[in-house]
């Protein structure tokens, strides 16, 4: 198995406003665009050629990774004018594959941080002569995922995407977003229209008696789709709880990138990342957080499990817990912000949260909708 299709066309809605200008897979995680970790792992497992299935902010992927030679990979980019859904994207990208009909092809979601042994998944697929083999994980709360019950031999019995009622939750095994397909099975997905691999392709394969297998693997696994998961994944990489050949420094309590300035009287902990050109002032305490390029945390501010966007500013003595601050936003001194809050790109939060006008900094339509005084948010899930 030398070829893969990478699904990176989603809009990263749950990570707005961070994803207003950067697609989720390119957000910096532990100092490098998130995908770098996954691509390095794929290369280490023997993958040599990857077709990116892009749609949202498509051109940024090629700008970042080019032809892939820097990572020892050959990369190609396919762009959907209108998003085709996960199955449609796989079918569309398959036009560029070179593998023969009987050969295995890796397909993976672009927002998963995992320690999966990809070579073992391939070996299991080949040995069992399956049509598709899915990586499965066990999770405590499977509601945000696809449920995949299997029988004693590992054959998939059903596929239920995003269960709605307690009765539907019949297993704790979920689709972990990484598959080995036998190439000819991809070619059977209808072309030229929106197809969900989870809601349409997998259920249809099961109904037609195809051999679909699930392999449960309990290595590290995280879907970085929410702000909480995003900071967690970054911190876990920095602290070495999951390994990546792409980590740009030694593991430890923090990762301070070149050009960042951290006052000797500041305390960084919990896998915090201080991005290039970012600044942390005297007496500030930053725990398990991500400061993106050029972000500024003033003296005595206290942050935990938060993300500060590019060139955003956190004023002196502010307290942020699980807050997402969009690019270029400013939080004036002395604010205590509650968990789950999201502040739009370019917004200004005055001292003690008294409403004045939002700053005129550039924002996308989505970001404008969130601007002004920050909204209590849906960051909880
Ligand atoms: N090219 C392309 N086109 N890619 C897409 C499209 C599309 O129309 N829609 C989604 N993607 C990409 C996303 O960028 C992401 O990498 C992947 O497909 C999955 O989309 P998400 O939006 O992250 O889905 P999810 O997390 O809600 O659910 C999926 O992943 C779970 C595991 O994390 C499903 O596959 C679930 O079954 C699974 O449990
Ligand atoms: Mg996801």
PDB file of C-alpha atoms in Angstrom, residues 106-360:
ATOM      1  CA  UNK A 106      -5.377   4.231   2.525  1.00  0.00           C
ATOM      2  CA  UNK A 107      -8.114   6.865   3.048  1.00  0.00           C
ATOM      3  CA  UNK A 108      -7.975   9.177   6.045  1.00  0.00           C
ATOM      4  CA  UNK A 109      -9.706  12.173   7.583  1.00  0.00           C
ATOM      5  CA  UNK A 110      -7.576  15.290   7.871  1.00  0.00           C
ATOM      6  CA  UNK A 111      -8.406  16.152  11.483  1.00  0.00           C
ATOM      7  CA  UNK A 112      -7.339  13.043  13.396  1.00  0.00           C
ATOM      8  CA  UNK A 113      -4.300  12.861  15.630  1.00  0.00           C
ATOM      9  CA  UNK A 114      -3.543   9.229  16.249  1.00  0.00           C
ATOM     10  CA  UNK A 115      -0.890   6.725  17.118  1.00  0.00           C
ATOM     11  CA  UNK A 116      -2.473   4.075  14.870  1.00  0.00           C
ATOM     12  CA  UNK A 117      -0.177   1.434  13.397  1.00  0.00           C
ATOM     13  CA  UNK A 118      -1.137   2.002   9.759  1.00  0.00           C
ATOM     14  CA  UNK A 119       0.970  -0.904   8.495  1.00  0.00           C
ATOM     15  CA  UNK A 120      -0.876  -3.274  10.856  1.00  0.00           C
ATOM     16  CA  UNK A 121      -4.246  -2.031   9.536  1.00  0.00           C
ATOM     17  CA  UNK A 122      -3.048  -2.714   5.972  1.00  0.00           C
ATOM     18  CA  UNK A 123      -1.777  -6.189   6.906  1.00  0.00           C
ATOM     19  CA  UNK A 124      -5.103  -7.045   8.505  1.00  0.00           C
ATOM     20  CA  UNK A 125      -6.955  -5.836   5.401  1.00  0.00           C
ATOM     21  CA  UNK A 126      -4.779  -7.827   3.013  1.00  0.00           C
ATOM     22  CA  UNK A 127      -4.813 -11.003   5.130  1.00  0.00           C
ATOM     23  CA  UNK A 128      -8.613 -11.012   5.417  1.00  0.00           C
ATOM     24  CA  UNK A 129      -9.183 -10.054   1.740  1.00  0.00           C
ATOM     25  CA  UNK A 130     -11.707  -7.461   2.882  1.00  0.00           C
ATOM     26  CA  UNK A 131     -13.347  -4.877   0.643  1.00  0.00           C
ATOM     27  CA  UNK A 132     -12.871  -2.178   3.270  1.00  0.00           C
ATOM     28  CA  UNK A 133     -11.174  -2.235   6.688  1.00  0.00           C
ATOM     29  CA  UNK A 134     -11.984   0.512   9.183  1.00  0.00           C
ATOM     30  CA  UNK A 135      -9.914   1.680  12.105  1.00  0.00           C
ATOM     31  CA  UNK A 136     -12.223   1.685  15.148  1.00  0.00           C
ATOM     32  CA  UNK A 137     -11.797   3.280  18.552  1.00  0.00           C
ATOM     33  CA  UNK A 138     -13.710   2.820  21.781  1.00  0.00           C
ATOM     34  CA  UNK A 139     -14.966   6.096  23.248  1.00  0.00           C
ATOM     35  CA  UNK A 140     -17.006   6.967  26.327  1.00  0.00           C
ATOM     36  CA  UNK A 141     -19.463   9.194  24.460  1.00  0.00           C
ATOM     37  CA  UNK A 142     -19.960   8.099  20.845  1.00  0.00           C
ATOM     38  CA  UNK A 143     -22.694  10.600  19.905  1.00  0.00           C
ATOM     39  CA  UNK A 144     -20.457  12.830  17.763  1.00  0.00           C
ATOM     40  CA  UNK A 145     -19.182   9.893  15.703  1.00  0.00           C
ATOM     41  CA  UNK A 146     -20.176   6.965  13.496  1.00  0.00           C
ATOM     42  CA  UNK A 147     -21.108   3.840  15.463  1.00  0.00           C
ATOM     43  CA  UNK A 148     -19.624   0.603  14.118  1.00  0.00           C
ATOM     44  CA  UNK A 149     -20.679  -2.631  15.872  1.00  0.00           C
ATOM     45  CA  UNK A 150     -18.726  -5.725  14.787  1.00  0.00           C
ATOM     46  CA  UNK A 151     -19.140  -9.485  15.305  1.00  0.00           C
ATOM     47  CA  UNK A 152     -16.642 -11.787  17.025  1.00  0.00           C
ATOM     48  CA  UNK A 153     -14.618 -12.087  13.789  1.00  0.00           C
ATOM     49  CA  UNK A 154     -14.388  -8.318  13.279  1.00  0.00           C
ATOM     50  CA  UNK A 155     -16.995  -8.123  10.510  1.00  0.00           C
ATOM     51  CA  UNK A 156     -18.917  -4.878  10.605  1.00  0.00           C
ATOM     52  CA  UNK A 157     -22.626  -5.501  11.380  1.00  0.00           C
ATOM     53  CA  UNK A 158     -23.973  -1.955  10.952  1.00  0.00           C
ATOM     54  CA  UNK A 159     -22.939   1.647  10.474  1.00  0.00           C
ATOM     55  CA  UNK A 160     -24.845   4.427  12.197  1.00  0.00           C
ATOM     56  CA  UNK A 161     -23.550   7.976  11.757  1.00  0.00           C
ATOM     57  CA  UNK A 162     -24.169  10.409  14.652  1.00  0.00           C
ATOM     58  CA  UNK A 163     -26.722   8.440  16.713  1.00  0.00           C
ATOM     59  CA  UNK A 164     -29.591  10.612  17.942  1.00  0.00           C
ATOM     60  CA  UNK A 165     -31.327   8.604  20.655  1.00  0.00           C
ATOM     61  CA  UNK A 166     -30.031   6.516  23.603  1.00  0.00           C
ATOM     62  CA  UNK A 167     -31.602   3.385  22.013  1.00  0.00           C
ATOM     63  CA  UNK A 168     -29.375   3.826  18.972  1.00  0.00           C
ATOM     64  CA  UNK A 169     -26.210   3.620  21.060  1.00  0.00           C
ATOM     65  CA  UNK A 170     -25.582  -0.122  20.973  1.00  0.00           C
ATOM     66  CA  UNK A 171     -21.776  -0.056  21.058  1.00  0.00           C
ATOM     67  CA  UNK A 172     -18.871   2.122  22.181  1.00  0.00           C
ATOM     68  CA  UNK A 173     -16.939   1.366  18.967  1.00  0.00           C
ATOM     69  CA  UNK A 174     -16.705   4.288  16.590  1.00  0.00           C
ATOM     70  CA  UNK A 175     -15.342   4.959  13.142  1.00  0.00           C
ATOM     71  CA  UNK A 176     -11.927   6.505  13.764  1.00  0.00           C
ATOM     72  CA  UNK A 177     -11.735   8.137  10.317  1.00  0.00           C
ATOM     73  CA  UNK A 178      -9.045   5.957   8.713  1.00  0.00           C
ATOM     74  CA  UNK A 179      -9.787   3.216   6.214  1.00  0.00           C
ATOM     75  CA  UNK A 180      -8.077   0.769   3.887  1.00  0.00           C
ATOM     76  CA  UNK A 181     -10.159   0.337   0.722  1.00  0.00           C
ATOM     77  CA  UNK A 182      -9.530  -2.197  -1.979  1.00  0.00           C
ATOM     78  CA  UNK A 183      -9.187   0.179  -4.949  1.00  0.00           C
ATOM     79  CA  UNK A 184     -12.008  -1.351  -7.033  1.00  0.00           C
ATOM     80  CA  UNK A 185     -14.465  -0.652  -4.189  1.00  0.00           C
ATOM     81  CA  UNK A 186     -13.746   3.084  -4.417  1.00  0.00           C
ATOM     82  CA  UNK A 187     -14.483   2.971  -8.136  1.00  0.00           C
ATOM     83  CA  UNK A 188     -18.009   1.723  -7.343  1.00  0.00           C
ATOM     84  CA  UNK A 189     -18.903   4.961  -5.479  1.00  0.00           C
ATOM     85  CA  UNK A 190     -21.126   7.086  -7.788  1.00  0.00           C
ATOM     86  CA  UNK A 191     -19.194   9.909  -9.481  1.00  0.00           C
ATOM     87  CA  UNK A 192     -20.157  13.551  -9.906  1.00  0.00           C
ATOM     88  CA  UNK A 193     -22.524  13.993  -6.980  1.00  0.00           C
ATOM     89  CA  UNK A 194     -22.484  14.466  -3.223  1.00  0.00           C
ATOM     90  CA  UNK A 195     -22.012  11.159  -1.396  1.00  0.00           C
ATOM     91  CA  UNK A 196     -21.434  10.598   2.318  1.00  0.00           C
ATOM     92  CA  UNK A 197     -19.140   7.620   2.838  1.00  0.00           C
ATOM     93  CA  UNK A 198     -20.586   7.255   6.355  1.00  0.00           C
ATOM     94  CA  UNK A 199     -24.308   7.634   5.616  1.00  0.00           C
ATOM     95  CA  UNK A 200     -24.443   6.091   2.146  1.00  0.00           C
ATOM     96  CA  UNK A 201     -21.388   4.096   1.034  1.00  0.00           C
ATOM     97  CA  UNK A 202     -20.773   2.027   4.178  1.00  0.00           C
ATOM     98  CA  UNK A 203     -24.466   1.144   4.758  1.00  0.00           C
ATOM     99  CA  UNK A 204     -24.838   0.186   1.074  1.00  0.00           C
ATOM    100  CA  UNK A 205     -21.728  -1.963   1.134  1.00  0.00           C
ATOM    101  CA  UNK A 206     -23.110  -3.807   4.168  1.00  0.00           C
ATOM    102  CA  UNK A 207     -26.526  -4.228   2.529  1.00  0.00           C
ATOM    103  CA  UNK A 208     -24.900  -5.707  -0.579  1.00  0.00           C
ATOM    104  CA  UNK A 209     -23.000  -8.297   1.486  1.00  0.00           C
ATOM    105  CA  UNK A 210     -19.563  -6.741   1.003  1.00  0.00           C
ATOM    106  CA  UNK A 211     -16.777  -7.804   3.356  1.00  0.00           C
ATOM    107  CA  UNK A 212     -16.345  -4.786   5.650  1.00  0.00           C
ATOM    108  CA  UNK A 213     -14.087  -5.235   8.671  1.00  0.00           C
ATOM    109  CA  UNK A 214     -13.292  -3.181  11.736  1.00  0.00           C
ATOM    110  CA  UNK A 215     -10.024  -3.251  13.639  1.00  0.00           C
ATOM    111  CA  UNK A 216     -10.158  -1.845  17.154  1.00  0.00           C
ATOM    112  CA  UNK A 217      -6.925  -0.142  18.150  1.00  0.00           C
ATOM    113  CA  UNK A 218      -6.591   1.654  21.457  1.00  0.00           C
ATOM    114  CA  UNK A 219      -3.534   3.732  20.734  1.00  0.00           C
ATOM    115  CA  UNK A 220      -3.796   7.512  21.211  1.00  0.00           C
ATOM    116  CA  UNK A 221      -6.669   8.976  19.183  1.00  0.00           C
ATOM    117  CA  UNK A 222      -8.274  12.406  19.008  1.00  0.00           C
ATOM    118  CA  UNK A 223     -10.562  14.175  16.515  1.00  0.00           C
ATOM    119  CA  UNK A 224      -9.383  17.790  16.595  1.00  0.00           C
ATOM    120  CA  UNK A 225     -12.769  19.151  15.543  1.00  0.00           C
ATOM    121  CA  UNK A 226     -13.579  21.214  18.665  1.00  0.00           C
ATOM    122  CA  UNK A 227     -11.615  23.931  20.495  1.00  0.00           C
ATOM    123  CA  UNK A 228     -11.209  21.681  23.535  1.00  0.00           C
ATOM    124  CA  UNK A 229      -9.793  18.862  21.403  1.00  0.00           C
ATOM    125  CA  UNK A 230      -7.573  21.259  19.467  1.00  0.00           C
ATOM    126  CA  UNK A 231      -5.762  22.520  22.580  1.00  0.00           C
ATOM    127  CA  UNK A 232      -5.660  19.015  24.022  1.00  0.00           C
ATOM    128  CA  UNK A 233      -4.036  17.544  20.884  1.00  0.00           C
ATOM    129  CA  UNK A 234      -1.449  20.294  20.730  1.00  0.00           C
ATOM    130  CA  UNK A 235      -0.580  19.924  24.424  1.00  0.00           C
ATOM    131  CA  UNK A 236      -0.407  16.118  24.174  1.00  0.00           C
ATOM    132  CA  UNK A 237       2.107  16.367  21.313  1.00  0.00           C
ATOM    133  CA  UNK A 238       4.241  18.868  23.209  1.00  0.00           C
ATOM    134  CA  UNK A 239       4.229  16.667  26.314  1.00  0.00           C
ATOM    135  CA  UNK A 240       4.970  13.499  24.321  1.00  0.00           C
ATOM    136  CA  UNK A 241       1.690  11.728  25.116  1.00  0.00           C
ATOM    137  CA  UNK A 242       1.486  11.016  21.390  1.00  0.00           C
ATOM    138  CA  UNK A 243       4.616  10.940  19.260  1.00  0.00           C
ATOM    139  CA  UNK A 244       5.164  12.685  15.968  1.00  0.00           C
ATOM    140  CA  UNK A 245       8.239  12.717  13.752  1.00  0.00           C
ATOM    141  CA  UNK A 246       7.299  16.342  12.904  1.00  0.00           C
ATOM    142  CA  UNK A 247       7.500  17.839  16.417  1.00  0.00           C
ATOM    143  CA  UNK A 248       9.836  20.877  16.041  1.00  0.00           C
ATOM    144  CA  UNK A 249      11.544  20.566  19.435  1.00  0.00           C
ATOM    145  CA  UNK A 250      12.028  18.322  22.455  1.00  0.00           C
ATOM    146  CA  UNK A 251       8.957  17.263  24.435  1.00  0.00           C
ATOM    147  CA  UNK A 252       8.278  19.084  27.688  1.00  0.00           C
ATOM    148  CA  UNK A 253       5.926  21.429  29.518  1.00  0.00           C
ATOM    149  CA  UNK A 254       6.033  24.015  26.741  1.00  0.00           C
ATOM    150  CA  UNK A 255       7.223  24.652  23.216  1.00  0.00           C
ATOM    151  CA  UNK A 256       8.511  28.145  22.473  1.00  0.00           C
ATOM    152  CA  UNK A 257       8.997  28.735  18.757  1.00  0.00           C
ATOM    153  CA  UNK A 258      11.719  30.826  17.166  1.00  0.00           C
ATOM    154  CA  UNK A 259      11.151  34.560  17.430  1.00  0.00           C
ATOM    155  CA  UNK A 260       8.821  34.253  20.440  1.00  0.00           C
ATOM    156  CA  UNK A 261       9.606  36.288  23.580  1.00  0.00           C
ATOM    157  CA  UNK A 262       8.723  34.920  26.994  1.00  0.00           C
ATOM    158  CA  UNK A 263       9.488  37.067  30.059  1.00  0.00           C
ATOM    159  CA  UNK A 264      11.643  35.151  32.573  1.00  0.00           C
ATOM    160  CA  UNK A 265       8.968  35.837  35.183  1.00  0.00           C
ATOM    161  CA  UNK A 266       6.210  34.136  33.141  1.00  0.00           C
ATOM    162  CA  UNK A 267       5.175  30.521  33.762  1.00  0.00           C
ATOM    163  CA  UNK A 268       4.379  28.158  30.883  1.00  0.00           C
ATOM    164  CA  UNK A 269       2.971  24.713  31.624  1.00  0.00           C
ATOM    165  CA  UNK A 270       0.728  21.886  30.441  1.00  0.00           C
ATOM    166  CA  UNK A 271       2.146  21.645  26.904  1.00  0.00           C
ATOM    167  CA  UNK A 272       1.607  25.317  26.026  1.00  0.00           C
ATOM    168  CA  UNK A 273       2.839  26.483  22.625  1.00  0.00           C
ATOM    169  CA  UNK A 274       4.108  30.023  22.106  1.00  0.00           C
ATOM    170  CA  UNK A 275       4.051  30.657  18.348  1.00  0.00           C
ATOM    171  CA  UNK A 276       6.616  32.509  16.243  1.00  0.00           C
ATOM    172  CA  UNK A 277       6.835  36.178  17.219  1.00  0.00           C
ATOM    173  CA  UNK A 278       4.365  35.752  20.096  1.00  0.00           C
ATOM    174  CA  UNK A 279       5.028  37.450  23.448  1.00  0.00           C
ATOM    175  CA  UNK A 280       4.261  36.529  27.056  1.00  0.00           C
ATOM    176  CA  UNK A 281       4.688  39.250  29.693  1.00  0.00           C
ATOM    177  CA  UNK A 282       6.019  39.262  33.252  1.00  0.00           C
ATOM    178  CA  UNK A 283       4.044  37.239  35.759  1.00  0.00           C
ATOM    179  CA  UNK A 284       1.711  35.757  33.123  1.00  0.00           C
ATOM    180  CA  UNK A 285       0.677  32.136  33.639  1.00  0.00           C
ATOM    181  CA  UNK A 286      -0.165  30.114  30.527  1.00  0.00           C
ATOM    182  CA  UNK A 287      -1.288  26.505  30.983  1.00  0.00           C
ATOM    183  CA  UNK A 288      -2.210  24.004  28.242  1.00  0.00           C
ATOM    184  CA  UNK A 289      -2.840  26.759  25.711  1.00  0.00           C
ATOM    185  CA  UNK A 290      -1.887  27.697  22.162  1.00  0.00           C
ATOM    186  CA  UNK A 291      -0.635  31.178  21.263  1.00  0.00           C
ATOM    187  CA  UNK A 292      -0.562  31.551  17.495  1.00  0.00           C
ATOM    188  CA  UNK A 293       1.886  33.666  15.478  1.00  0.00           C
ATOM    189  CA  UNK A 294       2.383  37.172  16.876  1.00  0.00           C
ATOM    190  CA  UNK A 295      -0.143  36.749  19.714  1.00  0.00           C
ATOM    191  CA  UNK A 296       0.538  38.870  22.814  1.00  0.00           C
ATOM    192  CA  UNK A 297      -0.272  37.968  26.414  1.00  0.00           C
ATOM    193  CA  UNK A 298       0.363  40.917  28.707  1.00  0.00           C
ATOM    194  CA  UNK A 299       1.738  40.904  32.238  1.00  0.00           C
ATOM    195  CA  UNK A 300      -0.030  38.871  34.923  1.00  0.00           C
ATOM    196  CA  UNK A 301      -2.667  37.494  32.542  1.00  0.00           C
ATOM    197  CA  UNK A 302      -3.705  33.927  33.271  1.00  0.00           C
ATOM    198  CA  UNK A 303      -4.723  31.497  30.516  1.00  0.00           C
ATOM    199  CA  UNK A 304      -5.691  27.863  30.617  1.00  0.00           C
ATOM    200  CA  UNK A 305      -6.849  25.571  27.786  1.00  0.00           C
ATOM    201  CA  UNK A 306      -7.292  28.598  25.520  1.00  0.00           C
ATOM    202  CA  UNK A 307      -6.298  29.554  21.990  1.00  0.00           C
ATOM    203  CA  UNK A 308      -5.123  33.052  21.132  1.00  0.00           C
ATOM    204  CA  UNK A 309      -5.308  33.777  17.382  1.00  0.00           C
ATOM    205  CA  UNK A 310      -2.685  35.423  15.227  1.00  0.00           C
ATOM    206  CA  UNK A 311      -1.702  38.897  16.455  1.00  0.00           C
ATOM    207  CA  UNK A 312      -4.488  38.895  19.032  1.00  0.00           C
ATOM    208  CA  UNK A 313      -3.775  40.692  22.321  1.00  0.00           C
ATOM    209  CA  UNK A 314      -4.741  39.671  25.860  1.00  0.00           C
ATOM    210  CA  UNK A 315      -4.568  42.562  28.302  1.00  0.00           C
ATOM    211  CA  UNK A 316      -2.884  42.650  31.721  1.00  0.00           C
ATOM    212  CA  UNK A 317      -4.502  40.708  34.559  1.00  0.00           C
ATOM    213  CA  UNK A 318      -7.081  39.065  32.289  1.00  0.00           C
ATOM    214  CA  UNK A 319      -8.194  35.545  33.115  1.00  0.00           C
ATOM    215  CA  UNK A 320      -9.176  33.159  30.299  1.00  0.00           C
ATOM    216  CA  UNK A 321     -10.270  29.567  30.770  1.00  0.00           C
ATOM    217  CA  UNK A 322     -11.130  27.521  27.656  1.00  0.00           C
ATOM    218  CA  UNK A 323     -11.612  30.631  25.528  1.00  0.00           C
ATOM    219  CA  UNK A 324     -10.953  30.969  21.790  1.00  0.00           C
ATOM    220  CA  UNK A 325      -9.751  34.398  20.693  1.00  0.00           C
ATOM    221  CA  UNK A 326      -9.892  35.039  16.934  1.00  0.00           C
ATOM    222  CA  UNK A 327      -7.074  36.527  14.863  1.00  0.00           C
ATOM    223  CA  UNK A 328      -6.387  40.184  15.611  1.00  0.00           C
ATOM    224  CA  UNK A 329      -8.906  40.418  18.473  1.00  0.00           C
ATOM    225  CA  UNK A 330      -8.103  42.429  21.611  1.00  0.00           C
ATOM    226  CA  UNK A 331      -9.152  41.678  25.151  1.00  0.00           C
ATOM    227  CA  UNK A 332      -8.627  44.717  27.372  1.00  0.00           C
ATOM    228  CA  UNK A 333      -7.001  44.430  30.804  1.00  0.00           C
ATOM    229  CA  UNK A 334      -8.754  42.876  33.756  1.00  0.00           C
ATOM    230  CA  UNK A 335     -11.323  40.757  31.904  1.00  0.00           C
ATOM    231  CA  UNK A 336     -12.349  37.427  33.417  1.00  0.00           C
ATOM    232  CA  UNK A 337     -13.767  35.350  30.597  1.00  0.00           C
ATOM    233  CA  UNK A 338     -15.926  32.275  31.165  1.00  0.00           C
ATOM    234  CA  UNK A 339     -15.192  28.855  29.654  1.00  0.00           C
ATOM    235  CA  UNK A 340     -16.481  28.232  26.153  1.00  0.00           C
ATOM    236  CA  UNK A 341     -16.397  31.844  25.024  1.00  0.00           C
ATOM    237  CA  UNK A 342     -15.306  32.623  21.448  1.00  0.00           C
ATOM    238  CA  UNK A 343     -14.195  36.066  20.402  1.00  0.00           C
ATOM    239  CA  UNK A 344     -14.384  36.935  16.725  1.00  0.00           C
ATOM    240  CA  UNK A 345     -11.433  37.955  14.578  1.00  0.00           C
ATOM    241  CA  UNK A 346     -10.690  41.631  15.037  1.00  0.00           C
ATOM    242  CA  UNK A 347     -13.212  42.127  17.844  1.00  0.00           C
ATOM    243  CA  UNK A 348     -12.414  44.362  20.821  1.00  0.00           C
ATOM    244  CA  UNK A 349     -13.479  43.395  24.299  1.00  0.00           C
ATOM    245  CA  UNK A 350     -13.154  46.482  26.484  1.00  0.00           C
ATOM    246  CA  UNK A 351     -12.142  46.472  30.131  1.00  0.00           C
ATOM    247  CA  UNK A 352     -14.607  44.493  32.264  1.00  0.00           C
ATOM    248  CA  UNK A 353     -16.655  43.542  29.229  1.00  0.00           C
ATOM    249  CA  UNK A 354     -18.498  46.863  28.841  1.00  0.00           C
ATOM    250  CA  UNK A 355     -19.765  47.056  25.308  1.00  0.00           C
ATOM    251  CA  UNK A 356     -18.280  49.611  22.944  1.00  0.00           C
ATOM    252  CA  UNK A 357     -17.736  49.238  19.240  1.00  0.00           C
ATOM    253  CA  UNK A 358     -16.019  46.356  17.523  1.00  0.00           C
ATOM    254  CA  UNK A 359     -12.704  47.239  15.915  1.00  0.00           C
ATOM    255  CA  UNK A 360     -12.654  47.647  12.120  1.00  0.00           C
TER     256      UNK A 360
END
